[in-house]
Coordinates of C-alpha atoms in Angstrom, one line a residue:
Chain A
M13 CA -67.6 8.4 15.4
I14 CA -69.0 5.5 13.6
R15 CA -68.9 7.6 9.9
R16 CA -65.2 8.6 11.2
S17 CA -64.3 5.2 11.6
T18 CA -65.5 4.3 8.6
W19 CA -63.7 6.8 6.5
W20 CA -60.6 6.0 8.2
A21 CA -60.8 2.2 7.5
A22 CA -61.6 2.7 4.0
A23 CA -58.5 5.1 3.9
A24 CA -56.5 2.3 5.5
G25 CA -57.3 -0.3 3.2
L26 CA -56.5 1.8 0.7
L27 CA -53.1 2.9 2.0
L28 CA -52.3 -1.1 2.7
A29 CA -53.6 -2.4 -0.8
G30 CA -50.8 -0.2 -2.9
P31 CA -47.5 -1.3 -1.7
A32 CA -48.4 -4.8 -1.0
A33 CA -49.4 -5.6 -4.0
A34 CA -46.5 -3.9 -5.6
Q35 CA -43.9 -5.9 -3.5
P36 CA -41.0 -7.1 -5.5
A37 CA -39.2 -10.2 -4.7
A38 CA -35.7 -9.8 -3.3
L39 CA -33.3 -8.0 -5.3
P40 CA -29.4 -8.0 -5.5
P41 CA -28.1 -4.9 -4.2
P42 CA -27.7 -2.2 -6.6
Y43 CA -23.9 -1.8 -6.2
Q44 CA -23.7 -5.3 -7.3
G45 CA -21.7 -5.9 -10.4
A46 CA -23.3 -3.9 -13.7
Y47 CA -26.6 -3.9 -11.9
Q48 CA -29.7 -3.3 -14.4
P49 CA -32.6 -1.8 -12.8
H50 CA -35.5 -3.9 -12.1
G51 CA -39.2 -2.8 -12.8
V52 CA -40.9 0.1 -14.4
D53 CA -40.4 2.0 -11.2
E54 CA -36.6 1.6 -10.7
I55 CA -36.2 1.6 -14.7
G56 CA -37.7 4.8 -14.9
L57 CA -35.7 6.5 -11.7
W58 CA -32.3 5.1 -13.5
H59 CA -33.2 6.7 -16.4
E60 CA -34.0 10.3 -15.4
A61 CA -30.8 9.8 -12.9
D62 CA -28.7 9.0 -16.3
E63 CA -30.2 11.5 -17.8
E64 CA -29.2 14.2 -14.8
E65 CA -25.7 12.2 -14.6
R66 CA -25.0 13.5 -18.3
Q67 CA -25.9 17.1 -17.8
L68 CA -24.0 17.1 -14.8
A69 CA -20.9 15.6 -16.4
A70 CA -21.2 18.4 -18.8
S71 CA -21.9 21.3 -16.3
P72 CA -19.5 23.9 -15.8
L73 CA -20.5 23.9 -12.1
R74 CA -18.6 20.6 -11.8
I75 CA -15.1 20.7 -10.6
R76 CA -13.0 18.8 -12.8
D77 CA -10.2 17.9 -10.9
E78 CA -8.8 14.4 -11.0
R79 CA -6.7 14.4 -7.7
L80 CA -10.0 16.3 -6.0
T81 CA -12.6 13.8 -7.3
G82 CA -9.8 10.5 -7.0
Y83 CA -9.3 11.8 -3.4
V84 CA -13.2 11.9 -2.5
T85 CA -13.7 8.6 -4.2
S86 CA -10.4 6.8 -1.9
V87 CA -12.4 7.9 1.1
L88 CA -16.0 6.7 -0.2
C89 CA -14.1 3.2 -0.9
A90 CA -12.3 2.9 2.5
T91 CA -15.6 4.0 4.4
V92 CA -18.1 1.4 2.1
G93 CA -15.5 -1.3 0.7
D94 CA -14.0 -1.4 -2.7
D95 CA -16.6 -3.9 -3.3
R96 CA -19.1 -1.7 -3.3
C97 CA -17.6 1.9 -4.1
G98 CA -16.9 0.8 -7.6
S99 CA -20.5 1.2 -8.5
V100 CA -20.3 5.1 -7.8
R101 CA -19.2 7.8 -10.0
V102 CA -18.4 10.7 -7.7
Y103 CA -19.1 14.6 -8.9
V104 CA -17.7 17.7 -7.0
I105 CA -19.9 20.3 -7.7
R106 CA -19.1 24.1 -7.1
A107 CA -22.1 24.9 -4.4
P108 CA -21.3 27.1 -1.3
M109 CA -23.9 24.9 0.8
F110 CA -23.4 21.9 3.2
N111 CA -24.8 19.3 0.7
A112 CA -24.0 15.6 -0.8
S113 CA -26.7 13.6 -2.2
M114 CA -26.6 10.0 -4.3
T115 CA -29.1 9.0 -6.9
P116 CA -30.7 5.7 -7.6
N117 CA -28.0 5.0 -10.4
G118 CA -25.1 5.8 -8.3
T119 CA -24.4 9.3 -9.2
M120 CA -22.7 11.3 -5.9
R121 CA -22.9 14.5 -5.7
V122 CA -20.5 16.3 -3.4
Y123 CA -20.6 20.0 -2.7
S124 CA -17.9 22.5 -2.4
G125 CA -19.3 24.1 0.8
L126 CA -19.5 20.4 2.4
L127 CA -15.9 20.0 1.6
L128 CA -14.9 23.5 3.0
R129 CA -16.8 23.0 6.4
L130 CA -15.6 19.1 7.2
R131 CA -12.2 19.3 9.0
N132 CA -11.2 15.4 8.4
E133 CA -11.3 12.3 6.8
A134 CA -13.6 10.6 9.2
E135 CA -16.2 13.8 8.7
L136 CA -16.3 13.2 4.7
A137 CA -16.8 9.2 5.5
T138 CA -19.9 10.0 7.8
V139 CA -21.4 12.1 4.8
L140 CA -20.5 9.7 2.0
G141 CA -21.7 6.7 4.2
H142 CA -24.8 8.1 4.8
E143 CA -25.4 9.1 1.0
F144 CA -24.3 5.5 -0.1
G145 CA -26.5 4.3 2.5
H146 CA -29.6 6.2 0.5
Y147 CA -28.3 4.3 -2.5
E148 CA -27.7 0.9 -1.0
R149 CA -31.4 0.6 0.5
R150 CA -33.3 2.3 -2.7
H151 CA -34.9 4.9 -0.7
T152 CA -35.6 7.1 -3.9
L153 CA -37.5 4.0 -5.0
A154 CA -39.0 3.5 -1.6
A155 CA -40.2 7.5 -1.5
F156 CA -41.2 7.3 -5.0
K157 CA -43.9 4.4 -4.3
E158 CA -44.7 6.1 -1.1
R159 CA -45.7 9.0 -2.7
R160 CA -47.6 7.6 -5.3
S161 CA -49.6 5.2 -3.2
G162 CA -50.4 8.1 -0.6
T163 CA -51.4 10.9 -3.4
D164 CA -53.8 7.8 -4.9
A165 CA -55.7 7.1 -1.3
V166 CA -55.7 11.2 -1.3
A167 CA -57.5 11.2 -4.6
W168 CA -59.8 8.1 -3.7
M169 CA -60.7 10.2 -0.8
A170 CA -61.4 13.6 -2.8
L171 CA -63.7 11.4 -4.9
L172 CA -65.5 9.6 -1.8
T173 CA -65.8 12.8 0.2
S174 CA -67.4 14.5 -2.7
L175 CA -69.9 11.6 -2.9
G176 CA -70.9 12.2 1.0
A177 CA -70.2 16.1 1.3
S178 CA -70.9 17.5 4.7
Y179 CA -69.0 19.7 6.9
Q180 CA -67.4 16.6 8.7
T181 CA -66.5 14.6 5.7
M182 CA -64.6 17.5 4.5
Q183 CA -63.4 17.8 7.8
N184 CA -62.5 14.0 8.0
F185 CA -60.7 14.5 4.1
Q186 CA -58.6 17.5 5.1
N187 CA -57.1 15.4 8.0
F188 CA -56.6 12.5 6.3
Q189 CA -54.6 14.6 3.7
L190 CA -52.5 16.2 6.1
A191 CA -51.9 13.1 7.9
V192 CA -50.6 11.5 4.5
Y193 CA -48.4 14.5 3.6
G194 CA -47.0 14.7 7.1
G195 CA -46.3 10.7 6.7
F196 CA -44.3 11.3 3.4
F197 CA -42.1 13.7 5.5
R198 CA -42.0 11.6 8.3
H199 CA -40.9 8.4 5.9
G200 CA -38.2 10.9 4.8
R201 CA -36.6 11.8 8.1
D202 CA -36.9 7.9 9.1
Q203 CA -35.1 7.3 5.8
E204 CA -32.1 9.8 6.8
R205 CA -31.8 8.1 10.1
E206 CA -31.3 4.9 8.5
A207 CA -28.9 6.3 6.3
D208 CA -27.5 7.9 9.1
K209 CA -27.3 4.6 11.2
L210 CA -25.9 2.8 7.9
G211 CA -23.2 5.4 7.6
I212 CA -22.0 5.0 11.1
A213 CA -21.4 1.2 10.4
Y214 CA -19.4 1.4 7.5
L215 CA -17.3 4.0 9.4
N216 CA -17.0 1.7 12.8
R217 CA -15.8 -1.0 10.3
S218 CA -13.4 1.1 8.5
S219 CA -10.3 2.5 9.9
L220 CA -11.2 5.9 10.3
R221 CA -12.6 7.1 13.9
P222 CA -16.1 7.1 14.0
Q223 CA -16.4 9.3 16.9
S224 CA -15.8 12.1 14.1
A225 CA -19.8 11.4 12.8
T226 CA -21.4 13.2 15.7
V227 CA -18.7 16.2 15.3
V228 CA -20.0 17.2 11.8
W229 CA -23.7 17.7 13.6
Q230 CA -22.1 19.7 16.6
H231 CA -20.2 22.1 14.0
M232 CA -23.5 22.4 12.4
M233 CA -25.2 23.5 15.4
A234 CA -22.1 26.1 16.2
E235 CA -22.3 27.3 12.6
A236 CA -26.2 28.1 12.8
E237 CA -25.9 29.4 16.3
A238 CA -23.1 31.8 14.7
S239 CA -24.8 32.8 11.6
A240 CA -28.6 33.7 13.8
S241 CA -26.6 35.5 16.5
A242 CA -25.0 37.9 13.7
K243 CA -28.0 38.2 12.3
G244 CA -29.9 39.3 15.7
L245 CA -32.1 36.3 15.4
K246 CA -32.9 34.0 18.5
K247 CA -31.1 30.8 19.2
P248 CA -32.4 27.8 16.8
N249 CA -34.1 25.1 18.2
F250 CA -32.0 22.2 17.4
R251 CA -34.5 19.5 18.9
Y252 CA -37.2 20.9 17.0
I253 CA -39.1 19.1 13.8
A254 CA -41.1 20.9 11.6
F255 CA -43.8 19.6 9.5
A256 CA -42.0 19.6 6.8
A257 CA -38.4 18.8 8.1
S258 CA -36.5 17.1 5.6
H259 CA -34.1 15.3 7.9
P260 CA -34.2 14.9 11.6
P261 CA -33.0 17.6 13.8
Y262 CA -29.1 18.5 14.4
A263 CA -29.3 17.7 18.2
E264 CA -31.0 14.3 17.4
R265 CA -28.4 13.2 15.0
A266 CA -25.4 14.7 16.6
A267 CA -26.9 12.1 19.9
Y268 CA -27.6 9.2 18.0
L269 CA -24.4 9.2 16.0
A270 CA -22.4 9.8 19.4
E271 CA -23.9 6.7 20.8
L272 CA -23.2 4.5 17.8
A273 CA -19.9 5.1 17.5
A274 CA -18.0 2.2 18.3
P275 CA -16.0 3.0 21.5
D276 CA -12.7 0.7 20.1
G277 CA -12.7 3.2 17.1
A278 CA -11.7 6.3 19.3
D279 CA -7.9 6.2 18.8
R280 CA -8.3 5.3 15.2
D281 CA -7.0 8.1 12.8
D282 CA -9.2 10.5 11.7
G283 CA -7.1 11.7 8.4
T284 CA -6.8 15.0 9.5
E285 CA -3.4 15.8 7.8
R286 CA -4.7 14.0 4.4
Y287 CA -7.8 16.0 4.2
R288 CA -6.2 19.2 4.7
A289 CA -3.5 18.4 1.9
A290 CA -6.4 17.6 -0.5
L291 CA -8.2 20.4 -0.1
A292 CA -5.7 23.1 0.2
P293 CA -5.4 23.9 -3.6
F294 CA -9.3 24.8 -3.5
L295 CA -9.5 26.3 -0.1
A296 CA -9.2 30.1 -1.4
Q297 CA -11.7 29.8 -3.7
F298 CA -14.2 27.6 -1.9
L299 CA -13.9 30.0 0.9
D300 CA -14.4 33.2 -1.4
D301 CA -17.7 31.6 -2.3
Q302 CA -18.7 31.2 1.1
I303 CA -17.4 35.0 2.2
K304 CA -19.6 36.5 -0.4
L305 CA -22.6 34.7 0.9
N306 CA -23.6 37.5 3.2
D307 CA -23.8 35.5 6.1
F308 CA -21.1 36.8 8.5
G309 CA -21.8 34.7 11.6
A310 CA -21.4 31.6 9.6
S311 CA -18.2 32.6 7.5
E312 CA -16.5 34.0 10.4
Y313 CA -17.3 30.7 12.4
L314 CA -15.7 29.0 9.2
I315 CA -12.7 30.6 9.5
Q316 CA -12.0 30.3 13.2
N317 CA -12.4 27.0 12.5
L318 CA -10.1 26.6 9.8
A319 CA -7.4 28.6 11.9
T320 CA -7.1 26.2 14.4
A321 CA -4.7 24.9 12.3
G322 CA -3.2 28.1 12.0
W323 CA -3.6 31.3 10.3
T324 CA -2.3 31.4 6.9
A325 CA -2.3 34.6 4.2
T326 CA -5.4 33.3 2.4
L327 CA -7.5 32.9 5.7
W328 CA -6.2 36.3 6.7
L329 CA -7.0 38.0 3.5
K330 CA -10.6 36.1 3.3
R331 CA -11.1 37.7 6.9
G332 CA -10.4 40.7 5.9
D333 CA -12.6 40.5 2.8
L334 CA -15.5 39.3 5.3
Y335 CA -15.2 42.3 7.5
R336 CA -14.3 45.0 4.6
T337 CA -17.7 44.2 2.4
R338 CA -19.8 44.3 5.8
G339 CA -18.3 47.4 5.8
A340 CA -18.8 48.9 9.5
P341 CA -16.4 51.5 10.5
R342 CA -15.1 49.4 13.0
D343 CA -15.1 46.4 10.7
L344 CA -12.9 48.5 7.9
A345 CA -10.5 48.8 10.9
A346 CA -10.2 45.1 11.4
A347 CA -10.2 44.4 8.0
A348 CA -7.4 46.8 7.7
D349 CA -5.5 44.8 10.3
F350 CA -6.5 41.3 8.8
Y351 CA -5.0 42.5 5.2
A352 CA -1.8 43.9 7.2
H353 CA -1.2 40.0 8.6
A354 CA -1.8 38.6 5.1
V355 CA 1.1 41.0 3.6
Q356 CA 3.1 40.4 6.3
L357 CA 2.6 36.2 5.8
D358 CA 2.8 36.7 2.0
P359 CA 4.2 39.9 0.5
T360 CA 3.2 38.3 -3.0
L361 CA -0.6 37.9 -2.3
A362 CA -2.0 41.0 -4.2
E363 CA -5.5 40.7 -3.5
A364 CA -4.2 41.9 0.3
H365 CA -2.3 44.7 -0.9
R366 CA -5.7 46.1 -2.6
G367 CA -8.1 45.0 0.6
L368 CA -5.5 46.9 2.8
G369 CA -5.4 50.1 0.6
L370 CA -9.1 49.9 0.2
S371 CA -9.7 49.9 4.1
L372 CA -7.1 52.3 4.6
M373 CA -9.0 54.6 2.3
K374 CA -12.2 54.3 3.9
T375 CA -11.1 54.6 7.2
G376 CA -9.9 58.1 6.4
R377 CA -6.3 57.2 5.7
P378 CA -5.8 57.8 2.4
S379 CA -1.9 58.6 2.7
E380 CA -1.1 55.3 4.0
A381 CA -3.4 53.8 1.2
V382 CA -1.0 54.7 -1.4
A383 CA 1.5 52.4 -1.1
P384 CA -0.5 49.1 -0.9
L385 CA -2.4 50.3 -4.0
Q386 CA 0.5 50.9 -5.7
T387 CA 2.3 47.5 -4.4
Y388 CA -1.1 45.9 -6.1
L389 CA -0.8 47.4 -9.3
R390 CA 2.9 46.8 -9.5
L391 CA 2.2 42.9 -8.8
R392 CA -0.7 42.6 -10.9
P393 CA -0.2 45.3 -13.5
D394 CA -3.1 43.4 -16.2
A395 CA -5.7 43.5 -13.0
V396 CA -8.9 43.7 -14.6
D397 CA -10.1 46.7 -11.9
A398 CA -6.3 48.3 -12.9
G399 CA -7.7 51.4 -14.4
M400 CA -10.3 51.7 -11.3
I401 CA -7.6 51.3 -8.7
Q402 CA -5.2 54.0 -10.4
T403 CA -8.4 56.5 -9.8
I404 CA -8.6 56.2 -6.4
I405 CA -5.0 56.6 -5.7
P406 CA -4.6 60.0 -4.2
G407 CA -2.4 62.0 -6.5
G408 CA -3.0 59.3 -9.0
P409 CA -4.3 59.9 -12.5
Q410 CA -8.0 61.5 -12.6
Chain B
M8 CA -30.2 14.7 1.5
T9 CA -31.6 13.0 -1.4
R10 CA -34.9 14.2 -2.0
H11 CA -33.9 17.7 -1.7
R12 CA -34.1 18.4 -5.4
T13 CA -37.5 16.7 -5.5
L14 CA -38.9 19.0 -2.8
R15 CA -37.4 21.5 -4.8
R16 CA -39.4 20.8 -7.5
M17 CA -42.6 20.4 -6.1
L18 CA -42.5 24.0 -4.5
A19 CA -41.3 25.3 -8.0
F20 CA -44.4 23.7 -9.1
A21 CA -46.6 25.2 -6.6
A22 CA -44.9 28.6 -7.4
I23 CA -45.9 28.5 -10.7
A24 CA -49.3 27.3 -10.3
A25 CA -50.1 30.3 -7.8
L26 CA -48.5 33.0 -10.1
P27 CA -51.4 35.5 -11.5
L28 CA -52.3 35.8 -14.9
P29 CA -50.1 38.1 -16.9
A30 CA -52.8 40.5 -18.3
N31 CA -51.5 43.8 -18.7
A32 CA -48.5 42.8 -16.7
H33 CA -45.6 44.4 -18.7
K34 CA -45.5 47.9 -20.9
L35 CA -43.9 48.8 -23.8
A36 CA -41.1 51.4 -23.7
E37 CA -41.4 52.9 -27.4
K38 CA -38.5 54.0 -29.9
G39 CA -37.6 57.7 -29.2
T40 CA -39.9 58.6 -26.2
P41 CA -38.4 59.1 -22.5
V42 CA -39.4 56.7 -19.7
T43 CA -38.9 57.4 -16.4
I44 CA -37.4 54.5 -14.6
A45 CA -39.1 53.1 -11.0
D46 CA -40.6 56.5 -10.5
S47 CA -37.4 58.0 -10.0
T48 CA -35.5 61.1 -11.5
L49 CA -33.7 58.6 -13.7
S50 CA -35.1 58.5 -17.5
V51 CA -33.8 56.8 -20.5
T52 CA -35.0 57.3 -24.3
P53 CA -34.8 54.0 -25.8
T54 CA -33.4 53.7 -29.3
R55 CA -35.7 50.5 -30.2
D56 CA -38.7 49.1 -28.7
W57 CA -38.0 47.6 -25.6
N58 CA -40.2 45.9 -22.8
R59 CA -40.8 46.8 -19.5
L60 CA -41.1 44.1 -17.1
S61 CA -43.9 45.0 -14.2
G62 CA -42.6 42.8 -11.6
R63 CA -40.4 44.9 -9.2
I64 CA -37.5 43.1 -8.1
G65 CA -36.2 45.9 -5.6
A66 CA -37.6 49.2 -4.4
H67 CA -35.9 51.2 -6.9
A68 CA -35.1 48.8 -9.7
E69 CA -36.9 48.3 -13.1
R70 CA -36.4 45.6 -15.6
W71 CA -36.4 45.8 -19.1
T72 CA -36.1 42.7 -21.8
L73 CA -36.4 42.2 -25.6
D74 CA -36.8 38.6 -25.5
G75 CA -37.9 37.6 -21.9
E76 CA -35.4 38.7 -19.0
Q77 CA -33.6 35.1 -19.2
L78 CA -32.3 36.0 -22.5
N79 CA -31.8 39.6 -22.2
D80 CA -32.1 41.7 -19.1
V81 CA -31.3 45.5 -18.8
T82 CA -31.9 46.2 -15.1
F83 CA -31.8 49.6 -13.9
Y84 CA -31.1 50.3 -10.1
A85 CA -32.3 54.0 -9.9
G86 CA -31.4 55.7 -6.5
V87 CA -30.4 53.2 -4.0
A88 CA -29.9 54.8 -0.6
P89 CA -27.1 54.0 1.7
G90 CA -28.2 51.2 3.9
E91 CA -30.6 49.8 0.9
P92 CA -30.0 46.6 -0.5
L93 CA -30.1 46.3 -4.9
L94 CA -32.9 43.8 -4.4
R95 CA -36.0 43.2 -2.3
E96 CA -34.9 40.9 0.2
R97 CA -36.7 37.6 0.8
S98 CA -36.6 37.7 4.4
K99 CA -34.9 41.2 5.9
K100 CA -34.0 39.2 8.9
K101 CA -32.8 35.7 7.8
D102 CA -31.5 36.3 4.4
P103 CA -30.5 39.8 4.3
L104 CA -28.8 40.9 1.2
P105 CA -25.4 43.4 1.1
K106 CA -26.3 47.0 1.1
F107 CA -25.0 50.0 -0.7
R108 CA -23.1 51.9 1.8
Q109 CA -22.4 55.6 2.1
D110 CA -18.4 55.1 2.1
M111 CA -18.6 52.5 -0.5
L112 CA -16.1 53.3 -3.1
L113 CA -16.7 52.9 -7.3
A114 CA -14.0 50.3 -7.2
E115 CA -16.3 48.4 -4.8
V116 CA -19.6 48.5 -6.8
P117 CA -18.6 45.3 -8.7
E118 CA -18.4 43.6 -5.6
L119 CA -21.7 44.7 -4.3
L120 CA -23.4 43.3 -7.6
E121 CA -21.4 40.4 -7.3
R122 CA -22.4 39.5 -3.6
T123 CA -25.9 40.7 -4.7
Y124 CA -26.2 38.1 -7.1
R125 CA -24.4 35.2 -5.4
T126 CA -27.0 36.1 -2.4
G127 CA -30.2 37.1 -4.2
R128 CA -29.9 35.0 -7.4
D129 CA -28.0 32.2 -6.2
A130 CA -25.1 32.8 -8.5
R131 CA -22.6 30.2 -8.3
D132 CA -19.8 32.2 -9.9
F133 CA -18.6 35.6 -11.0
Q134 CA -15.7 36.6 -12.6
L135 CA -14.8 40.3 -13.2
S136 CA -13.6 40.6 -16.9
G137 CA -12.8 44.5 -16.5
A138 CA -13.7 47.5 -14.4
A139 CA -12.6 51.2 -15.8
P140 CA -13.6 54.7 -14.8
G141 CA -16.2 55.8 -17.0
K142 CA -19.0 58.6 -17.7
F143 CA -22.2 57.8 -16.5
L144 CA -25.7 60.3 -16.0
G145 CA -22.4 62.6 -16.9
R146 CA -20.7 62.2 -13.6
D147 CA -17.6 60.5 -13.1
G148 CA -18.3 56.7 -12.6
V149 CA -17.5 52.9 -13.4
T150 CA -18.0 50.5 -16.2
F151 CA -17.3 46.8 -15.9
A152 CA -17.8 44.0 -17.5
Y153 CA -18.3 40.3 -15.9
Q154 CA -19.1 36.8 -16.7
V155 CA -21.6 35.3 -13.9
T156 CA -22.6 31.4 -13.8
D157 CA -26.0 30.5 -12.1
S158 CA -26.9 27.6 -10.2
E159 CA -28.3 25.9 -13.4
G160 CA -25.1 26.3 -14.6
L161 CA -26.0 28.5 -17.1
I162 CA -23.0 31.3 -18.3
R163 CA -24.2 34.9 -18.9
K164 CA -22.2 38.1 -19.9
G165 CA -22.8 41.3 -18.3
E166 CA -21.6 44.8 -18.6
A167 CA -22.6 47.4 -16.2
R168 CA -22.4 51.1 -15.6
A169 CA -22.7 53.1 -12.2
A170 CA -22.2 56.4 -10.5
A171 CA -23.1 58.0 -7.5
V172 CA -25.4 60.8 -7.3
N173 CA -25.9 63.2 -3.9
G174 CA -24.6 59.8 -1.7
K175 CA -27.2 57.7 -4.1
L176 CA -26.2 54.7 -6.4
Y177 CA -27.4 54.5 -9.8
L178 CA -26.4 51.4 -11.7
V179 CA -27.5 49.7 -14.9
T180 CA -27.0 46.3 -15.9
F181 CA -27.2 44.4 -19.0
D182 CA -27.0 40.7 -18.5
A183 CA -27.8 37.9 -21.2
P184 CA -26.3 34.4 -22.0
R185 CA -22.9 34.5 -23.3
L186 CA -23.9 31.7 -26.2
H187 CA -25.4 34.1 -29.2
Y188 CA -27.7 36.4 -26.9
F189 CA -25.1 38.7 -25.3
D190 CA -23.6 39.7 -28.5
Q191 CA -26.9 40.0 -30.5
V192 CA -28.2 42.8 -28.0
V193 CA -25.6 44.1 -26.5
D194 CA -25.5 47.2 -28.7
D195 CA -28.9 48.2 -27.8
A196 CA -28.6 47.6 -24.5
R197 CA -25.3 50.1 -24.6
A198 CA -27.3 52.4 -26.5
L199 CA -30.0 52.4 -23.8
M200 CA -27.7 52.7 -20.8
G201 CA -25.6 55.7 -22.9
S202 CA -29.0 57.3 -23.2
A203 CA -29.5 57.2 -18.8
T204 CA -30.0 60.9 -17.4
L205 CA -30.9 62.2 -14.6

């Protein structure tokens, strides 16, 4: 017992010594004016972030659309205020996952998969405010310092352990190491909670509806459930915190965001119409990126969600693609039906005719498949797969 | 969300550290000597020396390269049975890959490859630039070309040939960065693909 407590005292001393010595004087916030980083750590992180931003700006995955980028930036400004948002550069990235991130130098990355999943401006503001919170509180810098002092302590402990190696000291060392690493992850989750709280505080002060914040996580849970159910997995546990979890669990976030939303904001506008209008030109592509991920449950959930505003030819087409590519006989019959709806709403939608023809072909109705496939070729005489489609039209060129 | 990237880097680093030493990892396929692919009945006769990579990325897949698979990659998928994916699945239950299906039309094979690349290789964009009927293994098949962008933003060009034989899919792809590498090797890759027989 005595020996163990000595170890822990030494370890605690090492852990405390690091950050205490490096405590800087209060710095201006990073969004103020043309802020310049202070101290080697911050300068280093900004340098790295500048380099990454240079690559990002030139990346083919960046969606170079001034209107979309401008729209996301305007929502950020409406959330955190014009005085703060001027320090941020927004980049919309083509990546089909729910994510956004912010680096210490003010680079905001917003993934297309996030935009596909959100339903209104207030939900977008929730995520943007959260990311801005990380930036405002210099979370990356704090996490870097924490990791450095923690790994320093582990290294010293390893040295001390090797001096008095015994089964018990090794055991103590391993426990210590686990505690330090677990601490990194816990610290990360605490930062996420802090960013969530800052985000909702911004939303409360904005003209948008703060009650939408909790809805983001409710939908994430529903989507995860739909995904798991279609894969035959058991329902995910939304309260469980894994050792290495980077974020608090969905249920916890949904609960505290609901609690922290200002009640008097409940009847504010959530900007659904503006959001839909801004996203409309990109919806087909973002949805296409999603349905090709082979996650049937999540994709179907997202399509159903988008369809609450009314079924469009694009939604029917993508739903048809989703079912046809899963490809069970019942899926093919359903796909043919969905494509038929798409064609009805927009007879010029070439891909829907193609999908309809292929689905009918595979459900044993080749004679019915001829007309839609021919329509596809008529609408798209220069389609890249025209030659292939020609060969499968019964009676067509072999 | 900000430290997602850092964590990924740490994991990538750990993965690299855990790799076994590549002693005798790869074999040489010599010019003019027929080689059987992935213990199947598919064989090819290279017109120049190629490296056969030893890592099995799929039950029926074999990868060939000249300068490393990132720079030029000929992958054979030799006899994928209905219900099987092209690549090995990281998790059959959680991250299933798209499967080849008995009733799949040849016109749908490019979609199968696209969905496999997006799911199994994290491809962010896949543009089909051509798909036309073409002979492969002496059968009616499909020849198609594409351009794929990976998660790092690198753009590769690709060309593939496929045919279904006795209900199984035979597919061979050639992928290389659009800049320089594709054009540099495409003739050798076409010769290799064209030499495939059953």
